[in-house]
Coordinates of C-alpha atoms and ligand atoms in Angstrom, one line a residue:
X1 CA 27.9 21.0 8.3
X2 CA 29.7 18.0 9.7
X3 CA 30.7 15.9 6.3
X4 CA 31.6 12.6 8.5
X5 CA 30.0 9.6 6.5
X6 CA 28.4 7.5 8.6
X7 CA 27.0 4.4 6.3
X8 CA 28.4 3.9 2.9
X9 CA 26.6 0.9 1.3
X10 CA 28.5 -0.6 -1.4
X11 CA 27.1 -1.3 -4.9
X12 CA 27.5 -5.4 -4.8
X13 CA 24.3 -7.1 -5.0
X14 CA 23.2 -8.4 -8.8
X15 CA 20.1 -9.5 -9.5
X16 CA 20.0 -12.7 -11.6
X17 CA 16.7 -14.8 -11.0
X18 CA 14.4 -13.7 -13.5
X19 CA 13.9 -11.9 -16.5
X20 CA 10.3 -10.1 -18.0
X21 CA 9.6 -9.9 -21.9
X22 CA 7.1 -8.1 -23.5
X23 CA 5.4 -11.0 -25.0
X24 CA 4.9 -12.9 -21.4
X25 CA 3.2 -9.6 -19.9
X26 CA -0.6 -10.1 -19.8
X27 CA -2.7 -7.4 -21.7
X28 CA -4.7 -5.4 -17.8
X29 CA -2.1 -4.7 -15.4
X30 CA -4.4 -6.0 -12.7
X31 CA -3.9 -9.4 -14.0
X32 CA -0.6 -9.1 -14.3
X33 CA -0.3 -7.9 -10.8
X34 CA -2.5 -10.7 -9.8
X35 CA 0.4 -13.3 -10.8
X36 CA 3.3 -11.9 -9.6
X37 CA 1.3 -11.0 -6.0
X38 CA 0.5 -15.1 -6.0
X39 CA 4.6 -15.7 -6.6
X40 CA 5.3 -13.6 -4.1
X41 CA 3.2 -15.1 -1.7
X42 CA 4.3 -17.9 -3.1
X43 CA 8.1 -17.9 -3.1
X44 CA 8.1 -17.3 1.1
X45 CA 8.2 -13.9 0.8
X46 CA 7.3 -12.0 4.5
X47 CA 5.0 -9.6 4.2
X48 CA 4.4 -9.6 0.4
X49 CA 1.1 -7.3 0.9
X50 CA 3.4 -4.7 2.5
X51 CA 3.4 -1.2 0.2
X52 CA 4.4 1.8 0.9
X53 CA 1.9 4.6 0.1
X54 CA 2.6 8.1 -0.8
X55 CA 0.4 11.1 -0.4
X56 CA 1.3 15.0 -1.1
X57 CA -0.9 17.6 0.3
X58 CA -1.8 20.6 -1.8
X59 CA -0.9 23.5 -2.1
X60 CA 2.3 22.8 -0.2
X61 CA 3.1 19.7 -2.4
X62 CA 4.8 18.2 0.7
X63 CA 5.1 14.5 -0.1
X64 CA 4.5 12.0 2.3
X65 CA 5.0 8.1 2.6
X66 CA 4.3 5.1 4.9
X67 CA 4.2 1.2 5.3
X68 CA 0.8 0.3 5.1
X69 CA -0.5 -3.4 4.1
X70 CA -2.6 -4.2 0.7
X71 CA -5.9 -5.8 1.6
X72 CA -7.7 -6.5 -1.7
X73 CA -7.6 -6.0 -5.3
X74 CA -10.9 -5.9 -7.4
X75 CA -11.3 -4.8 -10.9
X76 CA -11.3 -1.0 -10.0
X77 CA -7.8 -1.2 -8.0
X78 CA -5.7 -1.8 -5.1
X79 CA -8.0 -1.3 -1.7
X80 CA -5.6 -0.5 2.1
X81 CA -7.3 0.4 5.0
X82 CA -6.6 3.3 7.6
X83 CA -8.1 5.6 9.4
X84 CA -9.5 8.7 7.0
X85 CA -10.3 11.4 9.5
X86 CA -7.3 11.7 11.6
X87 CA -4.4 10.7 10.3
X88 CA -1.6 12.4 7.9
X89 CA -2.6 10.3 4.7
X90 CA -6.1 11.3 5.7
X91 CA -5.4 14.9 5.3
X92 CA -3.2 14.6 2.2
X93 CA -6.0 12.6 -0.1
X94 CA -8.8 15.5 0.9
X95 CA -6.4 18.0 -0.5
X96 CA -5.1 15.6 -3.3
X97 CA -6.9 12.3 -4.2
X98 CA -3.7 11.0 -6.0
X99 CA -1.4 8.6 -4.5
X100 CA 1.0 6.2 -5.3
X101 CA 1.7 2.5 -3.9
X102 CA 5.0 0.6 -4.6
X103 CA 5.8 -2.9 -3.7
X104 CA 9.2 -4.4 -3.1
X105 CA 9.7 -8.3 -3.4
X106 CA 12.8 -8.9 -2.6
X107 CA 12.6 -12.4 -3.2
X108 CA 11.8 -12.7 -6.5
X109 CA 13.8 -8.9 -6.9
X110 CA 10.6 -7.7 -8.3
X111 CA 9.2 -4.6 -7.5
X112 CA 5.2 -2.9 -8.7
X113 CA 4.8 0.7 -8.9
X114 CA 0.6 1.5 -9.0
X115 CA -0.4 5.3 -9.1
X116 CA -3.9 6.7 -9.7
X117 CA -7.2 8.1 -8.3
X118 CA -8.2 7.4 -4.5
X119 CA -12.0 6.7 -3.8
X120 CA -13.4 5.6 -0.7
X121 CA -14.8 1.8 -0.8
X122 CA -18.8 2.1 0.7
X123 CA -19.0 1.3 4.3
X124 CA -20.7 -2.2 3.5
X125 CA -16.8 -3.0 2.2
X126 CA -15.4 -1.8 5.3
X127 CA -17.4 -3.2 7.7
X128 CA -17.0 -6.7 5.6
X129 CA -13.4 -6.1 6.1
X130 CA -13.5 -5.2 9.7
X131 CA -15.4 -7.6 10.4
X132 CA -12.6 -10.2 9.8
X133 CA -10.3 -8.5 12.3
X134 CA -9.5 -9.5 15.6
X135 CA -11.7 -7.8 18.3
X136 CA -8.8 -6.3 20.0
X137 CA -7.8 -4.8 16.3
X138 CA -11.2 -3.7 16.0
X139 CA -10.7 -1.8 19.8
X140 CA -7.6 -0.4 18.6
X141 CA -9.2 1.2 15.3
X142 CA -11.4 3.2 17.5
X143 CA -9.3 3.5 20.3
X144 CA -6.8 5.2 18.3
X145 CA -6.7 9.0 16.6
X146 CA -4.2 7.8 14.5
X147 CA -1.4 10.3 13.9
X148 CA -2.5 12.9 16.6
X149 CA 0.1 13.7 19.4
X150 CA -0.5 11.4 22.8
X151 CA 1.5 12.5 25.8
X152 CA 2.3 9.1 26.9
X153 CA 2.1 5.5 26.1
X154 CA -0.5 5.6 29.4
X155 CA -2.7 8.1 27.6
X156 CA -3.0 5.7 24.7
X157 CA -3.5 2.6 26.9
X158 CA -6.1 3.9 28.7
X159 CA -7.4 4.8 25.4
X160 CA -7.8 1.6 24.4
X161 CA -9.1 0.3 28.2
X162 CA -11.8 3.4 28.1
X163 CA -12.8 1.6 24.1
X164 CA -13.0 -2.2 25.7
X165 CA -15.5 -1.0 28.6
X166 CA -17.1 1.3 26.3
X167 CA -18.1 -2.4 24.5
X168 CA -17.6 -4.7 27.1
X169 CA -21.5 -5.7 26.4
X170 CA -21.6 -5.2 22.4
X171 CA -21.0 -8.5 20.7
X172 CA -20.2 -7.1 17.0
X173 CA -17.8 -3.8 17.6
X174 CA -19.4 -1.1 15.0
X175 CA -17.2 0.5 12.0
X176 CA -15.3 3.6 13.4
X177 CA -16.5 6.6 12.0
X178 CA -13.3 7.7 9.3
X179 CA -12.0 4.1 9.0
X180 CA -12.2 1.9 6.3
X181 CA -11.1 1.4 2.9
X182 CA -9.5 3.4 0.3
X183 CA -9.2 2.1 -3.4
X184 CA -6.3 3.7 -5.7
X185 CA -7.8 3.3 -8.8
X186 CA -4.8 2.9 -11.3
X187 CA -3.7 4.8 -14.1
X188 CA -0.1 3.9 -14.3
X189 CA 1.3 0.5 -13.3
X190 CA 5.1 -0.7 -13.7
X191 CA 6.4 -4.2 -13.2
X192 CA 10.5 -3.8 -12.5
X193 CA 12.4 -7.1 -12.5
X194 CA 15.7 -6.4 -11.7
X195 CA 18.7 -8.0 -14.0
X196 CA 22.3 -8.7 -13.5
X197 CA 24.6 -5.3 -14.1
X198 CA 21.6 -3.1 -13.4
X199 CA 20.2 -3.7 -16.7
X200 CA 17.1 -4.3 -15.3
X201 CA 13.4 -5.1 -17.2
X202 CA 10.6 -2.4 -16.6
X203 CA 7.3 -2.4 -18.1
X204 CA 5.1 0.8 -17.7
X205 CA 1.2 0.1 -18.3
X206 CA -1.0 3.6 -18.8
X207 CA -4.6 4.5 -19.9
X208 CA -6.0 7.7 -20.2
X209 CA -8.8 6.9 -18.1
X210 CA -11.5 3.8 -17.0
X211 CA -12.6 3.7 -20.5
X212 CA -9.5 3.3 -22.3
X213 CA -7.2 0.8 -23.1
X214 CA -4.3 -0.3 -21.6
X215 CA -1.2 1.0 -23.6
X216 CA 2.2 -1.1 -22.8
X217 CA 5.9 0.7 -23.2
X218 CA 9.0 -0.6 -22.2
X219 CA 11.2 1.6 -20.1
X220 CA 14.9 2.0 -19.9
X221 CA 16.3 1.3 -16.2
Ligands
LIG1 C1 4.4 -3.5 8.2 C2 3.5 -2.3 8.5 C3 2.1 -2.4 8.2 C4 1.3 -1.3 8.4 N1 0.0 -1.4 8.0 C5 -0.8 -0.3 8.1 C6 -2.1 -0.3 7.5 O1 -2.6 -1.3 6.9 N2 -2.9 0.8 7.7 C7 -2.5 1.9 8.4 O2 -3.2 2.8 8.6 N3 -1.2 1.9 8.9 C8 -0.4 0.9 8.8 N4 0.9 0.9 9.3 C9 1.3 2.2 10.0 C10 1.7 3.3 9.0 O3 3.0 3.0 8.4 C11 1.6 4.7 9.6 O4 2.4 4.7 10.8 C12 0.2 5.1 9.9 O5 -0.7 4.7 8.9 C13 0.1 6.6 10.1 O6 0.5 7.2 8.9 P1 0.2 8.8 8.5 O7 0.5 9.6 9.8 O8 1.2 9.1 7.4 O9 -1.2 8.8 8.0 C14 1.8 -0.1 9.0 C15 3.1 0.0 9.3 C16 4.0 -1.1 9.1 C17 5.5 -1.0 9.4

């Protein structure tokens, strides 16, 4: 095993902006996430609906994780949008419906970690969500079996050329079958605001289930 270190990234950067008390957290996480998404939005951040999501596949328990973009939050949860039938992620919540999402703002040196129960959103939600995308987004969605092998960029092209003429007449673009939205219904959410000397604030928000209440803990960093 060749022991060479390539990159050794020094422990310099303190975080200093903010701070988080108990007594300024609101009582439903939700809310809570709801204010601190604004401020990131807010405070310039780029791509403050950015998560990353992570899936694990049973039995195997082999954990996976991706970049995907937050769409909507309701009162249920936290709603992304993929493709459900072809992809990696896809495969992962059949075999395991839990998941995680985690949010990094550097900006504000904030980061949310959500993790719960996945449920589909009903097609009438997707299709009011794909209906805001651009046309050539919506080609791509079908065009695409997201995270099957393709032997070349041309395969994939023509792909997407063979999905244009296929509705080169069709004014509204249908909702491809196994795309859409996915909600994460939370159990579990942390707010971490990091603080100078890595003495960082974290607040951990759980319930049992729907129909109980919120319970709010402190954690140590
Ligand atoms: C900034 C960014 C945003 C992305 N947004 C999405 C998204 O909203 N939905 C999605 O399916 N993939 C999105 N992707 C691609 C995923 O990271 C990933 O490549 C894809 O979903 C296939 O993942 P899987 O094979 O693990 O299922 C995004 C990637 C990046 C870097």
């Amino acid at each position: 095993m060749n022991k060479e270190r390539f990159i050794f990234a020094p422990v310099t950067k303190q975080y200093t902006k903010y701070t988080l008390s108990r007594s300024s957290l609101q009582p439903n996480p939700l809310t809570q996430f709801n204010t601190w998404y604004s401020e990131a939005v807010k405070s310039g951040e780029p791509l403050a609906e950015s998560c990353t999501l992570a899936t694990a596949s049973l039995p195997s328990g082999r954990v996976s994780a991706r970049v995907v973009l937050f769409k909507e939050l309701d009162n249920r949860g936290f709603i992304v949008y993929s493709n459900w039938q072809t992809s990696k992620k896809a495969m992962d919540v059949k075999s395991n419906p839990r998941a995680a999402i985690t949010f990094f703002w550097k900006t504000l040196e904030r980061q949310v970690r959500v993790e719960g129960l996945t449920e589909f959103v009903t097609p009438e939600e997707s299709l009011a969500y794909f209906r805001t995308r651009p046309r050539e987004s919506q080609i791509g969605a079908h065009a695409s079996p997201q995270s099957q092998v393709v032997d070349s960029r041309e395969e994939l092209d023509q792909y997407v050329q063979d999905t244009r003429e296929k509705f080169k007449d069709v004014e509204e673009i249908p909702l491809p079958e196994g795309w859409g939205g996915m909600r994460i219904v939370p159990d579990e959410i942390e707010f971490w605001q990091g603080r100078d000397n890595r003495v960082h604030d974290r607040f951990s928000y759980t319930r049992e289930n729907e129909a109980t209440e919120w319970k709010i803990v402190r954690l140590a960093p």
